mmCIF file of C-alpha atoms in Angstrom:
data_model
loop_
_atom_site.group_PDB
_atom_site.id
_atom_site.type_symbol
_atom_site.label_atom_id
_atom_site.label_comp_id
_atom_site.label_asym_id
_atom_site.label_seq_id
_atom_site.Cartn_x
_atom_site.Cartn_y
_atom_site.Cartn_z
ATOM 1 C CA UNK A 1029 14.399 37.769 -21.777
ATOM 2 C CA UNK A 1030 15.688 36.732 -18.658
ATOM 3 C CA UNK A 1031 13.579 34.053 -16.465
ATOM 4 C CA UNK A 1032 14.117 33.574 -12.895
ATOM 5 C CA UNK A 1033 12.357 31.202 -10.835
ATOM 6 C CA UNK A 1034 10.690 31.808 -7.467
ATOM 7 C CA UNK A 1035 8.373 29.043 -6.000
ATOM 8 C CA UNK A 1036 8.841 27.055 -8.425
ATOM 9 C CA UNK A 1037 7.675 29.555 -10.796
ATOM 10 C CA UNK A 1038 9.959 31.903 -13.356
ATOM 11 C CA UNK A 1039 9.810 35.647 -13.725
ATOM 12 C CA UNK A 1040 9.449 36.375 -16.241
ATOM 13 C CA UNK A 1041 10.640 40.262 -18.018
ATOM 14 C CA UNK A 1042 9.500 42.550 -20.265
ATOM 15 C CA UNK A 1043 10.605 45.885 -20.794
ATOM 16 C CA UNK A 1044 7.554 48.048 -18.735
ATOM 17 C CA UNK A 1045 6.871 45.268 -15.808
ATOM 18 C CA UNK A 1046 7.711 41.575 -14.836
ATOM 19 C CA UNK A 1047 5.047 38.876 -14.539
ATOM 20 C CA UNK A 1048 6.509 37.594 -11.204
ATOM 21 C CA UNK A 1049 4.763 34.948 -8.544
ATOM 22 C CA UNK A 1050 2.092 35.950 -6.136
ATOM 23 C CA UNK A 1051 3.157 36.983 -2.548
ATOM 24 C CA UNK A 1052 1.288 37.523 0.711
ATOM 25 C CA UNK A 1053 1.775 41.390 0.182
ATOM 26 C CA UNK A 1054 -0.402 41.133 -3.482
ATOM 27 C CA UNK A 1055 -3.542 40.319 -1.159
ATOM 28 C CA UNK A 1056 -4.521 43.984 -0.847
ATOM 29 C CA UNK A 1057 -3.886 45.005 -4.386
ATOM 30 C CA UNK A 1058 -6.012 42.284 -5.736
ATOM 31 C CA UNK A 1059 -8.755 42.854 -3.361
ATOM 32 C CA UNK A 1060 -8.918 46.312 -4.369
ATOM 33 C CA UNK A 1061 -8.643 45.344 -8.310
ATOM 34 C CA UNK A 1062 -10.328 42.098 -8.226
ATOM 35 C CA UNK A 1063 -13.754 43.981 -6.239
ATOM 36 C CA UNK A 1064 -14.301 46.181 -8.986
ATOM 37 C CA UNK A 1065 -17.692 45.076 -10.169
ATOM 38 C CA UNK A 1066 -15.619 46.090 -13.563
ATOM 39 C CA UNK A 1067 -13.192 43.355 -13.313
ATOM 40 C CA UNK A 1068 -15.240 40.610 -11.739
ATOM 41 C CA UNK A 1069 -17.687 40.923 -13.883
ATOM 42 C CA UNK A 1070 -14.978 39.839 -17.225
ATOM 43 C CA UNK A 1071 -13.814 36.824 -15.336
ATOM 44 C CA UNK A 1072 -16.091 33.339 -14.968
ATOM 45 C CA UNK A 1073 -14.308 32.832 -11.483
ATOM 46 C CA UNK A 1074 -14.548 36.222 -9.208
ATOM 47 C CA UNK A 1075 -17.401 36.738 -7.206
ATOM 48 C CA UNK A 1076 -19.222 40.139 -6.342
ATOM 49 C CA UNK A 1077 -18.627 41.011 -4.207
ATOM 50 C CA UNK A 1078 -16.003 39.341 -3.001
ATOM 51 C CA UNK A 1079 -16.662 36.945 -0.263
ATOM 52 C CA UNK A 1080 -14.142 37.278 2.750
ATOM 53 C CA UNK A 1081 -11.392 35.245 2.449
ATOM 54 C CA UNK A 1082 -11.357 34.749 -0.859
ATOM 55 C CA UNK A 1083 -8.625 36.281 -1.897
ATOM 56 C CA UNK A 1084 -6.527 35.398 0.636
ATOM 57 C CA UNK A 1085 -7.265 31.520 -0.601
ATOM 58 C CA UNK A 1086 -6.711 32.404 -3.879
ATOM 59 C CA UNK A 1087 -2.803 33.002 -2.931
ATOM 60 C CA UNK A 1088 -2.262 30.547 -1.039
ATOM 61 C CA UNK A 1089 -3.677 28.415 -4.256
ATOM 62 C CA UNK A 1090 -1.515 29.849 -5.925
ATOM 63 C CA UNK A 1091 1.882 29.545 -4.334
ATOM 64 C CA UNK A 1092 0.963 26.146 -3.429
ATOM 65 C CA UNK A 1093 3.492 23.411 -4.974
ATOM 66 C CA UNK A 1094 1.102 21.350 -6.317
ATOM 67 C CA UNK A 1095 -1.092 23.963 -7.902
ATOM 68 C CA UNK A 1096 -2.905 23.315 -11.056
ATOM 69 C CA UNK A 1097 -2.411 27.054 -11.737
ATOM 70 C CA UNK A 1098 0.227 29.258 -12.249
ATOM 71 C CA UNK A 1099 -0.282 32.616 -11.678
ATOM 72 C CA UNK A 1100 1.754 36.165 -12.259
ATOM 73 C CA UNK A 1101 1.281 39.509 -10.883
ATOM 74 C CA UNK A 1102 2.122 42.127 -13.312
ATOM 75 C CA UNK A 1103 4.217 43.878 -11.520
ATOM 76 C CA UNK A 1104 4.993 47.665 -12.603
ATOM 77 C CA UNK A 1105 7.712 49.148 -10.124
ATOM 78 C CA UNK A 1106 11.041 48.601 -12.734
ATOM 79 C CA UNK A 1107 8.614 51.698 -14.631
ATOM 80 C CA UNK A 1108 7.399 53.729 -11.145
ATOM 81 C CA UNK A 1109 4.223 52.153 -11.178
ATOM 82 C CA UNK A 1110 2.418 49.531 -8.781
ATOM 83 C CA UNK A 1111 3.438 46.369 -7.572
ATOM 84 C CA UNK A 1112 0.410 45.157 -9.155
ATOM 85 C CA UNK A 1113 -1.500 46.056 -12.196
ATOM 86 C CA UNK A 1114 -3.003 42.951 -13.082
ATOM 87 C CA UNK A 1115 -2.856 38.918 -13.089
ATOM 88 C CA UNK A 1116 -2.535 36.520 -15.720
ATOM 89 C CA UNK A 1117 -2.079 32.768 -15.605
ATOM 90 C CA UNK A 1118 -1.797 29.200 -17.028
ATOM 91 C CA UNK A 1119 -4.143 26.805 -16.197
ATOM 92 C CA UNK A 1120 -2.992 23.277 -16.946
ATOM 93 C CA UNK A 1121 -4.673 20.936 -19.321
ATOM 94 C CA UNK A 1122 -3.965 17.581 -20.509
ATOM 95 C CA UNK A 1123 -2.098 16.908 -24.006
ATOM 96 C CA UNK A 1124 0.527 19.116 -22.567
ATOM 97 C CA UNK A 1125 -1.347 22.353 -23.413
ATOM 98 C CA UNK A 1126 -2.852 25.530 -21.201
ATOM 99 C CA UNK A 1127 -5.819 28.063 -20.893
ATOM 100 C CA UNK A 1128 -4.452 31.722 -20.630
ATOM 101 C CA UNK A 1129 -6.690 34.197 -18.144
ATOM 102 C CA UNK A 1130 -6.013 37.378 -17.147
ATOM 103 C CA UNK A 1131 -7.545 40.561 -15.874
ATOM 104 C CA UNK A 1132 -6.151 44.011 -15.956
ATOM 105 C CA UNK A 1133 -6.756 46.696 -13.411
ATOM 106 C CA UNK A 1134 -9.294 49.302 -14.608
ATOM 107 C CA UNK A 1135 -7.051 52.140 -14.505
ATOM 108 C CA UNK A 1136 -4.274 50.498 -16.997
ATOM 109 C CA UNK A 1137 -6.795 49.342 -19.359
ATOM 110 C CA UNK A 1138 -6.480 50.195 -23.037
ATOM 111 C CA UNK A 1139 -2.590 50.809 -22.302
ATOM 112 C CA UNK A 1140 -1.614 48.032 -24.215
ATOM 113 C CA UNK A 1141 -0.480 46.001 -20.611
ATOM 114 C CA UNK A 1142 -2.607 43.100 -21.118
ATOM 115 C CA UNK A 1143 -0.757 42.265 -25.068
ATOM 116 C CA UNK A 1144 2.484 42.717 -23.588
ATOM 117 C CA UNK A 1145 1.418 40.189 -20.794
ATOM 118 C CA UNK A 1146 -0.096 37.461 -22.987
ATOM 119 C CA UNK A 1147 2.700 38.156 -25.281
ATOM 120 C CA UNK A 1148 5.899 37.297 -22.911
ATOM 121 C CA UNK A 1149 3.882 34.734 -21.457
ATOM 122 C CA UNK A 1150 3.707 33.193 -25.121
ATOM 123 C CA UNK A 1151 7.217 33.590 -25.627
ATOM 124 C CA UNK A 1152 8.461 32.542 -22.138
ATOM 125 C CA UNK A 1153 5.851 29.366 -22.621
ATOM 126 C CA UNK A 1154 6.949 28.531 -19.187
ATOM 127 C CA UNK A 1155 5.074 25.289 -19.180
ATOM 128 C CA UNK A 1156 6.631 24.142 -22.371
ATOM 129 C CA UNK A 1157 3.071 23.447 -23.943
ATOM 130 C CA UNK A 1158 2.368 22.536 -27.395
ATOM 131 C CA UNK A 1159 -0.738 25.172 -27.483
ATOM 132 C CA UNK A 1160 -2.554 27.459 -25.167
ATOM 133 C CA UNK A 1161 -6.192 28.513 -25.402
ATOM 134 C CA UNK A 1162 -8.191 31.495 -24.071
ATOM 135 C CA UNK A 1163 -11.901 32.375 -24.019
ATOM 136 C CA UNK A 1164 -13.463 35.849 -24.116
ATOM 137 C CA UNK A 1165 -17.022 36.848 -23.307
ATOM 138 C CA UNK A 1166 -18.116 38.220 -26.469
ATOM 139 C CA UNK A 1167 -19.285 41.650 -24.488
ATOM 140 C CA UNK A 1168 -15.491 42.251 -24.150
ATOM 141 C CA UNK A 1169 -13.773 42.412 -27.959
ATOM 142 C CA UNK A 1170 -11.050 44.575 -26.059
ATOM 143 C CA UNK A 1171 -9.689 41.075 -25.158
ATOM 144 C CA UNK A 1172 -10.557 39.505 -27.974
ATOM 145 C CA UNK A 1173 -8.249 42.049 -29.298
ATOM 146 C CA UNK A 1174 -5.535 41.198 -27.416
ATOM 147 C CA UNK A 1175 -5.332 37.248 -28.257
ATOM 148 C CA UNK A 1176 -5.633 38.016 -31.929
ATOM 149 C CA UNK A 1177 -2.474 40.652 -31.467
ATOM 150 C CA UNK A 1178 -0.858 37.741 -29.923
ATOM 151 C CA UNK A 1179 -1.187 35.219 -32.973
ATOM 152 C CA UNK A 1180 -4.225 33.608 -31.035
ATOM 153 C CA UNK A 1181 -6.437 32.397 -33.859
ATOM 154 C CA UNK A 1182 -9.923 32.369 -32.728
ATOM 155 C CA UNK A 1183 -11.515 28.626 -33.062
ATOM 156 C CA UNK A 1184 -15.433 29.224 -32.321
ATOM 157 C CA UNK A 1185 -18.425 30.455 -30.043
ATOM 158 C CA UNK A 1186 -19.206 28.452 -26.785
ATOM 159 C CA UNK A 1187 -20.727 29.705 -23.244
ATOM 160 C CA UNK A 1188 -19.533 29.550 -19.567
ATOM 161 C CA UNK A 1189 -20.721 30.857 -16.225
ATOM 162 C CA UNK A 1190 -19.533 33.903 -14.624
ATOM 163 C CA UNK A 1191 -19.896 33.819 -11.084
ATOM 164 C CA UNK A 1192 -20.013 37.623 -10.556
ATOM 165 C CA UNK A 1193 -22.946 37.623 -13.182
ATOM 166 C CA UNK A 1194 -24.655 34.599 -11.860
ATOM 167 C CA UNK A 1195 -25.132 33.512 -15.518
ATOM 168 C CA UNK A 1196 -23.963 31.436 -18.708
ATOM 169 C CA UNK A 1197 -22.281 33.758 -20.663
ATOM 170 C CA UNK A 1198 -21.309 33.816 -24.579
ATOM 171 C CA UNK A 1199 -18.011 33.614 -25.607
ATOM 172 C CA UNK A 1200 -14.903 33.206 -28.137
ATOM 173 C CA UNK A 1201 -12.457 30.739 -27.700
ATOM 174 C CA UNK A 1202 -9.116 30.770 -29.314
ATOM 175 C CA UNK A 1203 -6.131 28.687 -29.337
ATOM 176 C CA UNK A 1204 -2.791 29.117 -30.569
ATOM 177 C CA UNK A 1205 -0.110 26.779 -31.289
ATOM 178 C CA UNK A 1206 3.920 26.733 -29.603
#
């Protein structure tokens, strides 16, 4: 695995895409992902719809120095496809750990993108963290799928708010250790 780092940020390889920094030219591709009601509606943080200029905050968030986020666009052209099929990131915690998120685009889902993505971001641990965590809403095993491929061990029930539901909604959490 080879890691290269742009804004202070590595890319990081796998053999169908790279998880590589935002740009400015990602703002249309995760407008058009990110509005799916589909999408926005397995994330506690997008809205539906999307309020203007919401995305466009979102990267410059995200490329900003001090961010208390990283985030990666899966990036598909080294296979033909996209320059983005999806996003994951690390959130920062205290205790030197993380909380994994990440959202697929509709069309790639159940393609097996979204293990390979938690996956090299596991291996890569970029942030050199002791553990990471995730949380699922329990109306989405798919995902819940995905962190137990990844060695995630799943740790209990809990709730949080999803903004594009307007609503607490149930969840798993799971953690795994680095």
């Amino acid at each position: 695995m080879k890691l290269e780092t742009i804004i202070n940020q590595p890319v990081i390889e796998t053999e169908r895409f790279d998880l590589r920094p935002l740009r400015r030219s990602d703002l249309g591709l995760i407008e058009h992902y990110a509005g799916d009601e589909r999408v926005a509606r397995m994330t506690t943080r997008i809205a539906h719809p999307l309020p203007p200029g919401a995305v466009e905050a979102f990267v410059t968030r995200s490329m900003a120095e001090d961010r208390s986020e990283d985030v990666w666009a899966m990036d598909a052209t080294k296979d033909g496809g996209p320059e983005l099929i999806g996003l994951i990131s690390l959130e920062r915690l205290d205790r030197n750990q993380s909380e994994v998120g990440y959202w697929v685009a509709p069309v790639y889902w159940n393609t097996g993108i979204a293990s390979l993505a938690v996956e090299a971001l596991v291996v890569a641990n970029p942030l050199e963290n002791t553990s990471m965590f995730a949380s699922v809403f329990q109306d989405n095993p798919a995902s819940a799928r995905v962190l137990t491929h990844c060695g995630f061990e799943y740790l209990g029930d809990a709730e949080i708010y999803s903004v594009a539901r307007d609503a607490n909604v149930p969840t798993w959490t799971y953690s795994k250790k680095l």
